[in-house]
């Protein structure tokens, strides 16, 4: 039977945008997005949405109150639904057995959602769709929980439908996906879900696989993307030593159609809620199946990322005459990438943390991240700090050493150095002469994203350091200047 009513459990970065697009494209379906966090639901129902995503606001305003609803009444929405998306958070475990902490995903929220569904679902068949990234065989666990409710006349089909949206372009990715992946064991259930997407996605892009292939594809896709970044970052260090230019190298290798140009931008390391968590899930799975070489292979992607972050921090300190104590450093960008206010696993956290630990006064500017979020990220011990050799900063020191600025010029005024951590477009159009004039001399600039024109900056007088190109190397040729944004 065609789906007429959808409930989504979890109104986050995945659930919110996904349901807004389904509601816009399927006016005949009622979509209710639920969350146990009342403040979050209140924001979804207000003028200022809880997440920033280009194009999202327009869709929500168009559909909200028509066929798109946001509610804290999880049970009520579950009772009415033909199809339920589970899109709750699945963070990496921070407590538990030694072999699991920092590796295995914490499934407590998935389990709670499954138990609610088991108790409250309507009579007849309900499709339960796993949208959160959960480890392979999670669908089996969800199925078991649903079956254990043992309610006569109530049945479930569990499907895996991983999300490949990327923050900052989520709406575009949802409207024009490279593929939609549906994993399941029951053809009718798969077809019912495929029919929803077919309202706007060409059929040949809707891929049907087994549940296990679908779950694993999500982890492998993210690991391969992250691996490209770690590989180009590894190359960037070699470029700095040899006098090569990583932007030239990335362009040259990316023109090989077997390699392709995307995801080859060197950086201070990848962040975001997915890459680290999904690779750790892969490592955990490999260890679980006694595949140590396999586990080590994936783990090295993370190790290289940590190395890249730390070596950037060390470069800042060593360039500033080996000490940043009591020096003022401006950090441009705190989000894990441009066009999002999300800071989960952001490399900026590691950089700021490191500098504070070295005694610096850090002045942070980001166009989208709320002040409160920056302070929380720096104060609360979290997984990033546990795996990175950055310093765990005591709360009092954060209050004393961190200053949040309204604009980049404020952040840079009187600073010894500017450190570009996020590739926001607006950083490429600032008046760097004005910034230079307002700074202490010698004025340093660290471009952790390769987005600025280094020749121009050096002409102004900056001492410039970047990733993958040594501006003072004896072998330096008059190489191309920076790439601008992603390819
Ligand atoms: C390679 C490079 O492709 C080429 O650009 C370079 O100039 C020389 O090295 P070649 O060694 O001739 O070329 O063959 P290639 O097609 O790259 O295959 C190399 C090996 O990888 C083969 O053993 C091939 O069977 C294997 N391979 C390739 C895989 O196992 N899986 C694949 O998906 C592709
Ligand atoms: C990622 C996947 O792209 C998406 O398919 C999946 O569903 C969720 O995880 P997201 O984390 O939103 O999406 O952002 P992404 O664009 O992949 O960037 C991740 C991190 O890698 C960012 O910190 C980004 O700055 C960094 N990055 C990306 C690079 O350092 N270099 C690149 O070339 C690309
Ligand atoms: P993602 O990036 O995967 O979307 P988020 O953390 O942004 O993750 O969103 C997940 C949302 O799921 C949070 O808003 C959280 O409050 C919500 N959530 C978690 N568990 C439950 C539950 N059992 N019932 C309802 N909402 C839940």
Coordinates of C-alpha atoms and ligand atoms in Angstrom, one line a residue:
X1 CA 0.0 0.0 0.0
X2 CA 1.4 3.5 -0.8
X3 CA 2.7 5.4 2.1
X4 CA 0.5 8.2 3.2
X5 CA 1.9 9.1 6.6
X6 CA 5.5 9.4 7.6
X7 CA 7.0 9.9 11.1
X8 CA 10.6 10.8 11.6
X9 CA 12.2 10.3 15.0
X10 CA 15.0 12.8 15.4
X11 CA 14.8 16.4 14.1
X12 CA 18.5 16.9 13.5
X13 CA 20.8 17.5 10.5
X14 CA 19.6 14.4 8.8
X15 CA 15.9 14.1 9.8
X16 CA 15.0 17.8 9.3
X17 CA 16.2 18.4 5.8
X18 CA 15.3 14.9 4.5
X19 CA 11.7 15.3 5.7
X20 CA 11.4 18.9 4.4
X21 CA 12.3 17.6 0.9
X22 CA 10.0 14.6 1.0
X23 CA 7.1 16.9 2.1
X24 CA 7.9 19.3 -0.7
X25 CA 8.0 16.6 -3.3
X26 CA 5.2 14.4 -2.1
X27 CA 2.2 16.7 -1.2
X28 CA 0.0 13.6 -0.7
X29 CA 2.1 12.4 2.2
X30 CA 1.8 13.8 5.7
X31 CA 5.3 14.1 7.3
X32 CA 5.7 14.6 11.0
X33 CA 9.2 15.2 12.4
X34 CA 9.5 14.4 16.1
X35 CA 12.1 15.0 18.7
X36 CA 12.3 14.5 22.4
X37 CA 14.1 17.8 22.6
X38 CA 11.3 20.4 23.1
X39 CA 13.6 23.4 22.5
X40 CA 14.7 21.9 19.1
X41 CA 11.1 21.4 18.0
X42 CA 10.2 24.9 19.1
X43 CA 13.0 26.2 16.9
X44 CA 11.7 24.1 13.9
X45 CA 8.3 25.8 14.5
X46 CA 9.8 29.3 14.7
X47 CA 11.3 31.7 12.2
X48 CA 14.8 30.8 13.1
X49 CA 15.4 27.1 12.3
X50 CA 17.8 25.1 14.5
X51 CA 20.2 24.4 11.7
X52 CA 21.5 26.5 8.9
X53 CA 21.3 24.9 5.5
X54 CA 21.0 26.8 2.2
X55 CA 17.5 26.4 0.7
X56 CA 16.0 24.7 3.9
X57 CA 14.2 27.7 5.3
X58 CA 12.3 28.2 2.1
X59 CA 11.1 24.6 1.9
X60 CA 10.1 24.5 5.6
X61 CA 8.2 27.7 5.3
X62 CA 6.4 26.5 2.2
X63 CA 5.3 23.1 3.7
X64 CA 5.1 23.7 7.4
X65 CA 1.5 23.4 8.7
X66 CA 0.4 22.0 5.3
X67 CA 1.9 18.5 5.1
X68 CA 5.0 19.0 7.3
X69 CA 4.7 19.1 11.0
X70 CA 7.2 19.3 13.9
X71 CA 6.2 17.8 17.2
X72 CA 7.5 16.5 20.5
X73 CA 4.7 13.9 20.5
X74 CA 6.8 11.0 19.3
X75 CA 4.3 8.4 20.4
X76 CA 1.3 10.1 18.7
X77 CA 3.2 10.4 15.4
X78 CA 4.4 6.8 15.6
X79 CA 0.8 5.6 16.1
X80 CA -0.3 7.2 12.9
X81 CA 2.6 6.3 10.7
X82 CA 2.9 3.9 7.7
X83 CA 6.6 4.5 7.6
X84 CA 9.0 5.6 10.3
X85 CA 12.5 7.0 9.8
X86 CA 14.9 6.5 12.7
X87 CA 17.3 9.4 12.4
X88 CA 18.5 9.9 15.9
X89 CA 22.1 10.6 16.8
X90 CA 24.6 7.7 17.0
X91 CA 27.7 9.2 18.6
X92 CA 30.8 7.1 19.3
X93 CA 30.8 5.5 22.7
X94 CA 32.5 7.5 25.4
X95 CA 31.7 5.0 28.2
X96 CA 31.9 1.2 28.4
X97 CA 34.3 -1.6 27.7
X98 CA 37.9 -0.8 26.8
X99 CA 37.6 -2.2 23.3
X100 CA 34.5 -0.1 22.6
X101 CA 35.2 3.4 23.9
X102 CA 36.1 5.7 21.1
X103 CA 35.2 3.1 18.5
X104 CA 31.8 1.6 18.7
X105 CA 28.7 3.7 18.0
X106 CA 26.5 4.3 21.0
X107 CA 23.2 2.8 20.0
X108 CA 21.2 3.9 23.1
X109 CA 19.1 6.4 21.1
X110 CA 18.4 3.9 18.3
X111 CA 17.3 1.4 20.9
X112 CA 15.0 3.8 22.6
X113 CA 13.4 4.8 19.3
X114 CA 13.0 1.1 18.4
X115 CA 11.3 0.4 21.7
X116 CA 8.9 3.3 21.3
X117 CA 8.0 2.0 17.8
X118 CA 7.5 -1.5 19.1
X119 CA 5.1 -0.3 21.8
X120 CA 3.2 2.3 19.9
X121 CA 3.0 1.3 16.2
X122 CA -0.5 1.0 14.7
X123 CA -2.1 -2.3 13.7
X124 CA -1.0 -3.8 10.4
X125 CA 2.3 -3.3 8.7
X126 CA 4.7 -0.4 9.5
X127 CA 7.9 0.2 7.6
X128 CA 10.8 1.1 9.8
X129 CA 13.7 2.8 8.0
X130 CA 17.1 3.1 9.5
X131 CA 18.5 6.5 8.4
X132 CA 21.1 7.1 11.1
X133 CA 24.5 5.7 10.4
X134 CA 24.6 2.6 12.5
X135 CA 27.0 -0.4 12.2
X136 CA 26.3 -3.3 9.9
X137 CA 23.7 -5.6 11.3
X138 CA 21.9 -2.8 13.2
X139 CA 18.8 -3.5 11.1
X140 CA 18.8 -7.0 12.6
X141 CA 19.0 -5.6 16.1
X142 CA 16.1 -3.2 15.4
X143 CA 14.1 -6.1 13.9
X144 CA 14.7 -8.1 17.0
X145 CA 13.5 -5.4 19.3
X146 CA 10.4 -4.8 17.2
X147 CA 9.6 -8.5 17.2
X148 CA 10.0 -8.8 20.9
X149 CA 7.1 -6.5 21.5
X150 CA 5.0 -9.5 20.3
X151 CA 1.8 -7.5 19.6
X152 CA -0.8 -9.5 17.6
X153 CA -1.8 -7.9 14.3
X154 CA 1.2 -5.6 14.4
X155 CA 4.1 -6.3 12.0
X156 CA 7.2 -4.5 10.8
X157 CA 9.6 -4.5 7.9
X158 CA 13.0 -2.9 8.6
X159 CA 14.9 -1.2 5.8
X160 CA 18.3 0.5 5.6
X161 CA 18.3 3.8 3.7
X162 CA 21.5 5.6 4.5
X163 CA 21.8 9.3 4.0
X164 CA 24.6 10.7 1.8
X165 CA 23.8 14.3 2.3
X166 CA 26.7 16.7 2.9
X167 CA 26.2 19.6 5.2
X168 CA 26.0 23.0 3.5
X169 CA 24.7 21.3 0.4
X170 CA 22.1 19.0 2.0
X171 CA 19.1 20.3 0.1
X172 CA 20.9 20.1 -3.2
X173 CA 22.1 16.6 -2.4
X174 CA 18.5 15.6 -1.5
X175 CA 16.9 17.1 -4.5
X176 CA 19.6 15.7 -6.9
X177 CA 21.1 12.7 -5.3
X178 CA 23.9 10.7 -7.0
X179 CA 22.0 7.7 -5.8
X180 CA 19.4 6.6 -3.2
X181 CA 20.3 3.4 -1.5
X182 CA 17.7 1.1 -0.1
X183 CA 18.7 -2.1 1.6
X184 CA 16.2 -4.7 2.7
X185 CA 15.0 -8.3 2.4
X186 CA 11.4 -7.7 1.4
X187 CA 10.7 -6.6 -2.1
X188 CA 7.3 -5.0 -1.4
X189 CA 8.8 -2.9 1.4
X190 CA 11.7 -1.8 -0.7
X191 CA 9.3 -0.8 -3.5
X192 CA 7.1 1.2 -1.2
X193 CA 10.1 3.3 0.0
X194 CA 11.4 3.5 -3.6
X195 CA 8.1 4.9 -4.7
X196 CA 8.4 7.9 -2.4
X197 CA 11.8 8.9 -3.8
X198 CA 10.6 8.2 -7.4
X199 CA 8.5 11.3 -7.1
X200 CA 11.7 13.3 -7.9
X201 CA 14.6 10.9 -8.3
X202 CA 15.1 9.0 -11.6
X203 CA 14.4 5.2 -11.1
X204 CA 17.9 4.2 -12.3
X205 CA 19.4 6.2 -9.4
X206 CA 17.4 4.2 -6.8
X207 CA 19.7 1.3 -5.9
X208 CA 18.3 -1.8 -4.2
X209 CA 20.7 -4.0 -2.2
X210 CA 20.7 -6.4 0.7
X211 CA 20.4 -4.8 4.1
X212 CA 24.0 -5.6 5.0
X213 CA 25.4 -4.1 1.7
X214 CA 23.5 -0.9 2.2
X215 CA 24.7 -0.5 5.8
X216 CA 28.3 -1.2 4.9
X217 CA 28.2 1.0 1.8
X218 CA 27.6 4.1 3.9
X219 CA 30.6 3.4 6.1
X220 CA 32.9 2.5 3.1
X221 CA 31.8 5.6 1.2
X222 CA 32.7 7.9 4.0
X223 CA 35.9 6.1 4.7
X224 CA 37.0 6.4 1.0
X225 CA 36.1 10.1 1.0
X226 CA 38.1 10.7 4.1
X227 CA 40.9 8.6 2.8
X228 CA 41.3 10.9 -0.2
X229 CA 41.7 13.8 2.1
X230 CA 44.2 12.0 4.3
X231 CA 46.1 11.0 1.2
X232 CA 46.3 14.5 -0.2
X233 CA 47.2 15.8 3.3
X234 CA 50.0 13.2 3.5
X235 CA 51.2 14.5 0.1
X236 CA 51.0 18.1 1.4
X237 CA 53.7 17.4 4.0
X238 CA 56.0 15.9 1.3
X239 CA 55.3 18.9 -0.9
X240 CA 56.4 21.3 1.8
X241 CA 59.7 19.4 2.2
X242 CA 60.5 19.1 -1.5
X243 CA 59.3 22.4 -2.8
X244 CA 56.4 20.9 -4.7
X245 CA 53.0 22.6 -4.6
X246 CA 50.1 20.4 -3.4
X247 CA 47.6 22.4 -5.4
X248 CA 49.5 21.6 -8.6
X249 CA 49.8 18.0 -7.5
X250 CA 46.1 17.8 -6.7
X251 CA 45.2 19.3 -10.1
X252 CA 47.5 17.0 -12.0
X253 CA 46.3 13.8 -10.3
X254 CA 42.7 14.8 -10.3
X255 CA 42.7 15.1 -14.1
X256 CA 43.1 11.4 -14.3
X257 CA 39.5 10.3 -14.9
X258 CA 40.1 7.2 -12.8
X259 CA 40.9 9.5 -9.8
X260 CA 38.7 12.5 -10.5
X261 CA 39.1 16.1 -9.1
X262 CA 36.8 16.1 -6.1
X263 CA 37.8 15.8 -2.4
X264 CA 41.5 16.5 -3.0
X265 CA 41.6 19.8 -1.2
X266 CA 44.4 19.8 1.4
X267 CA 43.3 21.1 4.8
X268 CA 44.1 21.1 8.5
X269 CA 42.2 17.8 8.6
X270 CA 38.6 16.7 8.1
X271 CA 35.9 17.2 10.6
X272 CA 32.2 16.7 10.7
X273 CA 29.9 14.3 12.5
X274 CA 30.4 11.4 10.0
X275 CA 33.9 10.7 8.9
X276 CA 35.5 10.1 12.2
X277 CA 32.6 8.2 13.6
X278 CA 32.1 6.0 10.6
X279 CA 35.7 5.1 10.3
X280 CA 35.8 4.2 13.9
X281 CA 32.7 2.0 13.3
X282 CA 34.7 0.2 10.5
X283 CA 37.7 -0.2 12.8
X284 CA 35.4 -1.6 15.5
X285 CA 33.8 -4.1 13.0
X286 CA 37.1 -5.3 11.8
X287 CA 38.3 -5.9 15.3
X288 CA 35.1 -7.6 16.1
X289 CA 35.7 -10.0 13.2
X290 CA 39.4 -10.5 14.1
X291 CA 40.8 -8.6 11.1
X292 CA 43.7 -6.7 12.6
X293 CA 45.4 -5.7 9.3
X294 CA 42.0 -4.4 8.0
X295 CA 41.4 -2.4 11.3
X296 CA 44.8 -0.9 11.1
X297 CA 44.3 0.1 7.5
X298 CA 41.2 2.2 8.2
X299 CA 42.6 3.5 11.5
X300 CA 45.5 5.0 9.6
X301 CA 43.1 7.4 7.8
X302 CA 42.3 8.9 11.3
X303 CA 46.0 8.8 12.4
X304 CA 47.0 10.9 9.3
X305 CA 44.2 13.3 10.1
X306 CA 45.4 13.8 13.7
X307 CA 49.0 14.2 12.4
X308 CA 47.9 16.9 10.0
X309 CA 46.0 18.8 12.7
X310 CA 48.9 18.7 15.1
X311 CA 51.6 19.5 12.6
X312 CA 49.7 22.6 11.6
X313 CA 49.4 23.7 15.3
X314 CA 53.2 23.0 15.8
X315 CA 53.9 25.1 12.7
X316 CA 52.1 28.0 14.1
X317 CA 54.0 27.9 17.4
X318 CA 57.4 27.3 15.8
X319 CA 56.9 30.1 13.3
X320 CA 56.0 32.5 16.1
X321 CA 59.5 32.1 17.5
X322 CA 58.6 29.0 19.4
X323 CA 56.1 30.6 21.8
X324 CA 52.6 31.9 21.6
X325 CA 52.4 32.5 25.3
X326 CA 50.4 35.8 26.0
X327 CA 50.3 36.3 22.2
X328 CA 47.0 37.2 20.5
X329 CA 46.0 34.8 17.8
X330 CA 42.9 35.4 15.6
X331 CA 41.2 32.2 14.5
X332 CA 39.0 32.7 11.3
X333 CA 36.3 30.0 11.2
X334 CA 35.1 27.5 13.8
X335 CA 32.6 25.4 11.8
X336 CA 34.0 22.1 10.4
X337 CA 33.5 23.4 6.9
X338 CA 32.0 26.4 5.2
X339 CA 28.2 27.0 4.8
X340 CA 27.3 25.3 8.0
X341 CA 27.1 26.3 11.7
X342 CA 28.0 22.8 12.8
X343 CA 31.2 22.3 14.8
X344 CA 31.1 18.6 15.4
X345 CA 34.7 17.2 15.2
X346 CA 35.8 20.5 13.7
X347 CA 39.6 20.8 13.4
X348 CA 39.2 24.4 14.6
X349 CA 38.5 22.9 18.1
X350 CA 41.9 21.2 18.1
X351 CA 43.7 24.3 16.8
X352 CA 42.1 26.6 19.4
X353 CA 42.6 24.1 22.1
X354 CA 46.3 23.6 21.3
X355 CA 46.9 27.4 21.2
X356 CA 45.2 28.0 24.5
X357 CA 47.2 25.2 26.0
X358 CA 50.3 27.0 24.8
X359 CA 49.2 30.1 26.7
X360 CA 47.8 32.1 23.7
X361 CA 44.9 34.5 23.8
X362 CA 42.6 33.3 21.1
X363 CA 40.1 35.6 19.3
X364 CA 37.6 33.5 17.3
X365 CA 35.3 34.7 14.5
X366 CA 32.9 32.5 12.6
X367 CA 29.9 33.8 10.6
X368 CA 27.5 31.0 11.6
X369 CA 28.5 29.3 14.8
X370 CA 26.8 30.6 17.9
X371 CA 29.1 31.9 20.7
X372 CA 27.7 29.5 23.2
X373 CA 28.6 26.6 21.0
X374 CA 32.3 27.7 20.6
X375 CA 32.7 27.9 24.4
X376 CA 31.0 24.5 25.0
X377 CA 33.2 22.9 22.4
X378 CA 36.3 24.2 24.1
X379 CA 35.2 23.5 27.7
X380 CA 33.6 20.1 27.6
X381 CA 36.0 17.2 27.3
X382 CA 34.9 15.3 24.2
X383 CA 36.0 12.6 21.9
X384 CA 38.1 14.8 19.7
X385 CA 40.3 15.7 22.6
X386 CA 40.6 12.2 23.8
X387 CA 42.0 11.0 20.5
X388 CA 44.0 14.1 19.6
X389 CA 47.2 15.0 21.5
X390 CA 45.8 18.5 22.0
X391 CA 45.7 19.8 25.5
X392 CA 42.5 19.2 27.6
X393 CA 41.8 22.8 28.6
X394 CA 40.4 23.5 32.1
X395 CA 37.2 25.5 32.0
X396 CA 38.6 28.6 33.7
X397 CA 41.3 29.0 31.2
X398 CA 38.8 29.0 28.3
X399 CA 36.9 31.8 30.0
X400 CA 40.1 33.8 30.4
X401 CA 41.8 33.0 27.1
X402 CA 39.0 32.8 24.5
X403 CA 37.3 35.9 23.1
X404 CA 34.5 35.6 20.5
X405 CA 34.4 38.4 17.9
X406 CA 31.6 39.9 15.9
X407 CA 33.8 40.4 12.8
X408 CA 37.1 39.3 11.4
X409 CA 38.7 42.7 11.6
X410 CA 37.9 42.9 15.3
X411 CA 39.5 39.4 15.8
X412 CA 42.7 40.4 14.0
X413 CA 43.2 43.9 15.5
X414 CA 46.4 43.8 17.6
X415 CA 47.0 40.1 16.8
X416 CA 50.4 38.5 16.2
X417 CA 48.8 36.0 13.8
X418 CA 45.7 35.2 11.8
X419 CA 44.9 31.5 11.4
X420 CA 42.4 30.5 8.7
X421 CA 40.7 27.3 9.8
X422 CA 37.4 27.2 7.8
X423 CA 37.1 28.0 4.1
X424 CA 34.3 30.5 4.4
X425 CA 34.0 32.5 1.1
X426 CA 34.0 35.8 2.9
X427 CA 37.6 35.2 4.1
X428 CA 38.7 35.5 0.5
X429 CA 37.3 39.0 0.0
X430 CA 38.5 40.7 3.2
X431 CA 40.7 43.7 3.0
X432 CA 44.0 42.1 4.1
X433 CA 45.8 45.5 3.9
X434 CA 43.5 46.8 6.6
X435 CA 44.0 43.6 8.6
X436 CA 47.8 43.8 8.3
X437 CA 47.9 47.5 9.3
X438 CA 46.0 46.7 12.5
X439 CA 48.2 43.7 13.6
X440 CA 51.4 43.4 15.6
X441 CA 54.6 43.1 13.4
X442 CA 55.9 40.8 12.1
X443 CA 52.3 39.8 11.2
X444 CA 51.8 36.1 10.5
X445 CA 49.1 34.5 8.4
X446 CA 48.5 30.7 8.4
X447 CA 46.2 29.6 5.6
X448 CA 44.9 26.2 6.7
X449 CA 42.6 25.9 3.8
X450 CA 44.6 27.2 0.8
X451 CA 41.9 29.7 0.0
X452 CA 43.9 33.0 -0.1
X453 CA 46.3 34.5 -2.6
X454 CA 49.6 34.1 -0.9
X455 CA 51.6 36.2 -3.3
X456 CA 49.4 39.2 -2.6
X457 CA 49.5 38.6 1.1
X458 CA 53.3 38.5 1.0
X459 CA 53.4 41.7 -1.0
X460 CA 51.4 43.4 1.7
X461 CA 54.0 42.2 4.2
X462 CA 52.5 39.2 5.9
X463 CA 54.7 36.2 6.8
X464 CA 52.6 33.5 5.2
X465 CA 52.5 29.8 5.9
X466 CA 50.1 27.4 4.3
X467 CA 49.5 23.7 3.7
X468 CA 51.4 21.8 1.0
X469 CA 53.5 24.7 -0.3
X470 CA 56.6 26.1 1.3
X471 CA 56.7 29.7 0.4
X472 CA 60.4 30.0 1.5
X473 CA 61.7 26.7 0.1
X474 CA 65.0 27.0 -1.9
X475 CA 63.4 24.9 -4.7
X476 CA 60.3 27.2 -4.8
X477 CA 59.3 27.9 -8.4
X478 CA 56.9 30.6 -9.2
X479 CA 54.0 28.1 -8.7
X480 CA 50.3 28.7 -9.1
X481 CA 48.6 30.6 -6.2
X482 CA 46.0 29.0 -4.1
X483 CA 43.0 27.0 -5.2
X484 CA 39.8 28.7 -4.4
X485 CA 37.3 26.5 -2.5
X486 CA 36.5 23.0 -3.5
X487 CA 36.9 21.8 -7.0
Ligands
LIG1 C1 49.5 1.6 -13.9 C2 48.8 2.9 -14.0 O1 47.4 2.7 -14.2 C3 49.3 3.7 -15.1 O2 48.6 5.0 -15.1 C4 50.8 4.0 -14.9 O3 51.3 4.7 -15.9 C5 51.5 2.6 -14.8 O4 50.9 1.8 -13.7 P1 49.4 -0.7 -15.2 O5 50.3 -1.2 -14.1 O6 49.7 -1.0 -16.6 O7 49.2 0.9 -15.1 O8 48.0 -1.3 -14.9 P2 46.7 -0.9 -14.1 O9 45.5 -1.1 -15.0 O10 46.8 0.4 -13.3 O11 46.6 -2.1 -13.0 C6 47.6 -2.3 -12.0 C7 47.2 -3.5 -11.2 O12 46.1 -3.2 -10.4 C8 46.8 -4.7 -12.0 O13 47.4 -5.9 -11.4 C9 45.3 -4.8 -11.9 O14 44.8 -6.0 -12.1 C10 45.1 -4.2 -10.5 N1 43.7 -3.6 -10.4 C11 43.3 -2.5 -11.1 C12 42.9 -4.1 -9.4 O15 43.2 -5.1 -8.7 N2 41.6 -3.5 -9.3 C13 41.2 -2.4 -10.0 O16 40.1 -1.9 -9.8 C14 42.1 -1.9 -10.9
LIG2 C1 30.1 13.8 4.8 C2 29.9 13.1 3.4 O1 30.4 13.9 2.4 C3 28.4 12.8 3.2 O2 28.2 12.1 2.0 C4 27.9 12.0 4.4 O3 26.5 11.7 4.3 C5 28.2 12.7 5.7 O4 29.6 13.0 5.8 P1 29.9 16.2 5.7 O5 30.6 15.7 6.9 O6 28.7 17.1 5.8 O7 29.5 15.0 4.7 O8 31.0 17.2 4.9 P2 32.1 16.9 3.7 O9 31.9 17.9 2.7 O10 32.2 15.5 3.4 O11 33.4 17.4 4.5 C6 33.9 16.7 5.6 C7 35.2 17.3 6.1 O12 36.2 17.1 5.1 C8 35.1 18.8 6.3 O13 35.9 19.2 7.4 C9 35.8 19.4 5.1 O14 36.4 20.6 5.3 C10 36.9 18.3 4.8 N1 37.3 18.3 3.4 C11 36.5 18.0 2.4 C12 38.7 18.5 3.1 O15 39.5 18.8 4.0 N2 39.1 18.4 1.8 C13 38.3 18.1 0.8 O16 38.7 18.0 -0.3 C14 36.9 17.9 1.1
LIG3 P1 22.1 13.8 12.9 O1 23.3 14.6 12.4 O2 22.4 12.3 12.7 O3 20.8 14.2 12.3 P2 21.5 15.2 15.4 O4 22.2 15.1 16.7 O5 21.5 16.5 14.6 O6 22.0 14.0 14.5 O7 19.9 14.8 15.5 C1 19.4 13.7 16.2 C2 18.2 14.2 17.0 O8 17.6 13.0 17.5 C3 18.5 15.0 18.2 O9 17.8 16.2 18.1 C4 17.9 14.2 19.4 O10 17.2 15.0 20.4 C5 16.9 13.3 18.7 N1 16.6 12.0 19.4 C6 17.5 11.2 19.9 N2 16.9 10.1 20.5 C7 15.5 10.3 20.4 C8 14.3 9.6 20.8 N3 14.4 8.4 21.4 N4 13.1 10.2 20.5 C9 13.1 11.4 19.9 N5 14.1 12.1 19.5 C10 15.4 11.6 19.7

